[in-house]
PDB file of C-alpha atoms in Angstrom:
ATOM      1  CA  MET A 218     -11.813  22.601  10.573  1.00 55.00           C
ATOM      2  CA  ILE A 219     -15.537  23.298  10.525  1.00 67.00           C
ATOM      3  CA  PHE A 220     -16.348  21.894   7.079  1.00 78.00           C
ATOM      4  CA  ALA A 221     -14.743  18.449   6.593  1.00 79.00           C
ATOM      5  CA  PRO A 222     -17.315  16.175   4.915  1.00 87.00           C
ATOM      6  CA  HIS A 223     -14.841  13.604   3.545  1.00 88.00           C
ATOM      7  CA  THR A 224     -12.422  11.044   5.004  1.00 89.00           C
ATOM      8  CA  LEU A 225      -8.801  10.757   3.828  1.00 90.00           C
ATOM      9  CA  GLN A 226      -7.369   7.239   3.558  1.00 92.00           C
ATOM     10  CA  VAL A 227      -3.847   6.095   2.650  1.00 93.00           C
ATOM     11  CA  LYS A 228      -2.882   2.797   1.029  1.00 92.00           C
ATOM     12  CA  VAL A 229      -0.722   0.624   3.296  1.00 92.00           C
ATOM     13  CA  ILE A 230       1.253  -2.208   1.670  1.00 90.00           C
ATOM     14  CA  THR A 231       2.346  -5.030   3.971  1.00 89.00           C
ATOM     15  CA  PRO A 232       5.210  -7.110   2.544  1.00 88.00           C
ATOM     16  CA  MET A 233       4.929 -10.887   2.422  1.00 87.00           C
ATOM     17  CA  GLU A 234       6.524 -12.804   5.293  1.00 88.00           C
ATOM     18  CA  THR A 235       9.287 -15.258   4.487  1.00 87.00           C
ATOM     19  CA  ASP A 236      10.208 -18.652   5.908  1.00 85.00           C
ATOM     20  CA  GLU A 237      13.642 -19.658   7.214  1.00 87.00           C
ATOM     21  CA  PHE A 238      14.861 -20.205   3.621  1.00 87.00           C
ATOM     22  CA  GLY A 239      13.775 -16.765   2.402  1.00 84.00           C
ATOM     23  CA  ARG A 240      10.763 -18.018   0.427  1.00 87.00           C
ATOM     24  CA  PRO A 241       7.560 -15.940   0.614  1.00 87.00           C
ATOM     25  CA  ILE A 242       4.723 -17.451   2.645  1.00 86.00           C
ATOM     26  CA  PRO A 243       1.438 -17.515   0.664  1.00 86.00           C
ATOM     27  CA  GLY A 244      -1.467 -15.648   2.251  1.00 82.00           C
ATOM     28  CA  THR A 245       0.693 -13.125   4.115  1.00 83.00           C
ATOM     29  CA  GLY A 246       1.107  -9.474   3.213  1.00 82.00           C
ATOM     30  CA  GLY A 247      -1.217  -7.450   1.034  1.00 86.00           C
ATOM     31  CA  GLU A 248      -2.757  -4.018   0.666  1.00 89.00           C
ATOM     32  CA  SER A 249      -5.201  -2.186   2.906  1.00 90.00           C
ATOM     33  CA  TRP A 250      -6.569   1.339   3.340  1.00 92.00           C
ATOM     34  CA  GLN A 251      -5.923   3.145   6.627  1.00 91.00           C
ATOM     35  CA  GLU A 252      -7.988   6.144   7.711  1.00 90.00           C
ATOM     36  CA  VAL A 253      -5.876   9.278   8.274  1.00 88.00           C
ATOM     37  CA  CYS A 254      -8.268  12.124   9.126  1.00 87.00           C
ATOM     38  CA  ARG A 255     -11.351  14.114   8.143  1.00 89.00           C
ATOM     39  CA  CYS A 256     -10.829  16.364   5.132  1.00 89.00           C
ATOM     40  CA  ARG A 257     -12.341  18.406   2.333  1.00 87.00           C
ATOM     41  CA  CYS A 258     -11.584  17.252  -1.221  1.00 85.00           C
ATOM     42  CA  ASP A 259     -12.075  19.808  -4.009  1.00 83.00           C
ATOM     43  CA  ASP A 260     -11.773  19.234  -7.743  1.00 79.00           C
ATOM     44  CA  ASN A 261      -8.820  21.289  -8.912  1.00 72.00           C
ATOM     45  CA  SER A 262      -7.542  21.448 -12.446  1.00 65.00           C
ATOM     46  CA  THR A 263      -6.615  25.118 -12.576  1.00 65.00           C
ATOM     47  CA  LYS A 264      -3.429  25.204 -10.452  1.00 69.00           C
ATOM     48  CA  GLU A 265      -0.141  24.341 -12.155  1.00 73.00           C
ATOM     49  CA  PHE A 266       3.123  23.284 -10.562  1.00 73.00           C
ATOM     50  CA  THR A 267       6.477  23.277 -12.345  1.00 74.00           C
ATOM     51  CA  SER A 268       9.057  20.738 -11.193  1.00 70.00           C
ATOM     52  CA  GLU A 269      12.769  21.413 -10.946  1.00 73.00           C
ATOM     53  CA  ASN A 270      13.376  19.789 -14.333  1.00 76.00           C
ATOM     54  CA  GLY A 271      10.702  21.906 -16.042  1.00 75.00           C
ATOM     55  CA  GLU A 272       7.767  19.459 -16.170  1.00 75.00           C
ATOM     56  CA  VAL A 273       4.352  20.999 -15.579  1.00 77.00           C
ATOM     57  CA  TYR A 274       1.867  19.175 -13.316  1.00 74.00           C
ATOM     58  CA  ARG A 275      -1.839  19.884 -12.951  1.00 76.00           C
ATOM     59  CA  PRO A 276      -3.205  18.045  -9.913  1.00 78.00           C
ATOM     60  CA  ASN A 277      -6.769  16.778 -10.130  1.00 82.00           C
ATOM     61  CA  TYR A 278      -7.672  17.282  -6.451  1.00 86.00           C
ATOM     62  CA  HIS A 279      -6.846  19.720  -3.679  1.00 86.00           C
ATOM     63  CA  VAL A 280      -7.372  18.152  -0.243  1.00 87.00           C
ATOM     64  CA  VAL A 281      -7.424  20.162   2.993  1.00 87.00           C
ATOM     65  CA  CYS A 282      -6.996  18.075   6.164  1.00 87.00           C
ATOM     66  CA  GLU A 283      -8.073  19.126   9.622  1.00 81.00           C
ATOM     67  CA  LYS A 284      -4.700  18.299  11.240  1.00 82.00           C
ATOM     68  CA  LYS A 285      -1.014  18.043  10.400  1.00 83.00           C
ATOM     69  CA  ILE A 286      -0.311  14.780   8.605  1.00 86.00           C
ATOM     70  CA  SER A 287       2.818  12.783   7.847  1.00 86.00           C
ATOM     71  CA  LEU A 288       2.122  11.830   4.222  1.00 88.00           C
ATOM     72  CA  LYS A 289       4.803  12.329   1.599  1.00 87.00           C
ATOM     73  CA  ALA A 290       4.921  12.736  -2.162  1.00 86.00           C
ATOM     74  CA  GLY A 291       4.212   9.447  -3.935  1.00 87.00           C
ATOM     75  CA  ASP A 292       1.827   8.010  -1.320  1.00 90.00           C
ATOM     76  CA  GLU A 293      -1.434   6.692  -2.760  1.00 91.00           C
ATOM     77  CA  VAL A 294      -4.515   8.228  -1.134  1.00 92.00           C
ATOM     78  CA  LYS A 295      -8.261   8.380  -1.617  1.00 91.00           C
ATOM     79  CA  CYS A 296     -10.980  10.637  -0.235  1.00 90.00           C
ATOM     80  CA  MET A 297     -14.203   8.944   0.751  1.00 89.00           C
ATOM     81  CA  ASP A 298     -17.609  10.616   0.790  1.00 87.00           C
ATOM     82  CA  GLY A 299     -19.441   8.060   2.901  1.00 86.00           C
ATOM     83  CA  GLU A 300     -19.167   4.848   0.864  1.00 88.00           C
ATOM     84  CA  ASN A 301     -18.347   6.652  -2.411  1.00 90.00           C
ATOM     85  CA  ILE A 302     -14.877   7.575  -3.612  1.00 88.00           C
ATOM     86  CA  ARG A 303     -14.662  11.363  -4.044  1.00 86.00           C
ATOM     87  CA  GLY A 304     -11.096  11.434  -5.404  1.00 85.00           C
ATOM     88  CA  THR A 305      -8.095   9.147  -5.630  1.00 87.00           C
ATOM     89  CA  GLY A 306      -4.496   9.313  -6.801  1.00 88.00           C
ATOM     90  CA  LYS A 307      -0.877   9.771  -5.813  1.00 89.00           C
ATOM     91  CA  VAL A 308       0.206  12.666  -3.637  1.00 88.00           C
ATOM     92  CA  TYR A 309       2.152  15.281  -5.578  1.00 84.00           C
ATOM     93  CA  MET A 310       2.815  17.815  -2.813  1.00 82.00           C
ATOM     94  CA  VAL A 311       2.064  18.165   0.916  1.00 86.00           C
ATOM     95  CA  LYS A 312       2.074  21.472   2.795  1.00 83.00           C
ATOM     96  CA  ASN A 313       1.704  21.730   6.582  1.00 82.00           C
ATOM     97  CA  THR A 314       0.848  25.091   8.123  1.00 79.00           C
ATOM     98  CA  ASN A 315       2.882  26.450  11.028  1.00 74.00           C
ATOM     99  CA  TYR A 316       0.205  27.895  13.276  1.00 75.00           C
ATOM    100  CA  LEU A 317      -3.259  26.922  12.067  1.00 76.00           C
ATOM    101  CA  GLY A 318      -2.924  23.125  12.428  1.00 78.00           C
ATOM    102  CA  TYR A 319      -4.103  21.951   9.026  1.00 82.00           C
ATOM    103  CA  SER A 320      -2.471  20.416   5.945  1.00 85.00           C
ATOM    104  CA  GLU A 321      -2.949  20.795   2.205  1.00 85.00           C
ATOM    105  CA  ILE A 322      -2.368  17.986  -0.273  1.00 87.00           C
ATOM    106  CA  TRP A 323      -2.362  18.093  -4.073  1.00 82.00           C
ATOM    107  CA  VAL A 324      -3.282  14.742  -5.695  1.00 85.00           C
TER     108      VAL A 324
END
């Protein structure tokens, strides 16, 4: 993709380790952000999606990634513009293209 000014990151949650008795070990586990790919994050409040049970969703951001990604609905992501957060939220829908090698995400 020629125009990809932002960086897509996904939240990774590491569970706490346990000792031989099953008790959690303090200081282990936690949350971190892992870089996925370069992307373009656009504000989007005009597109509507209707779920199978009739609920209407209006995603706040439309993200186009420069490669096929393995994110799924419910993952927490953020788009970074340098050191600033461009957009953040939970993934509603992911679409991978067959031939062009890019992905679209609605957050």
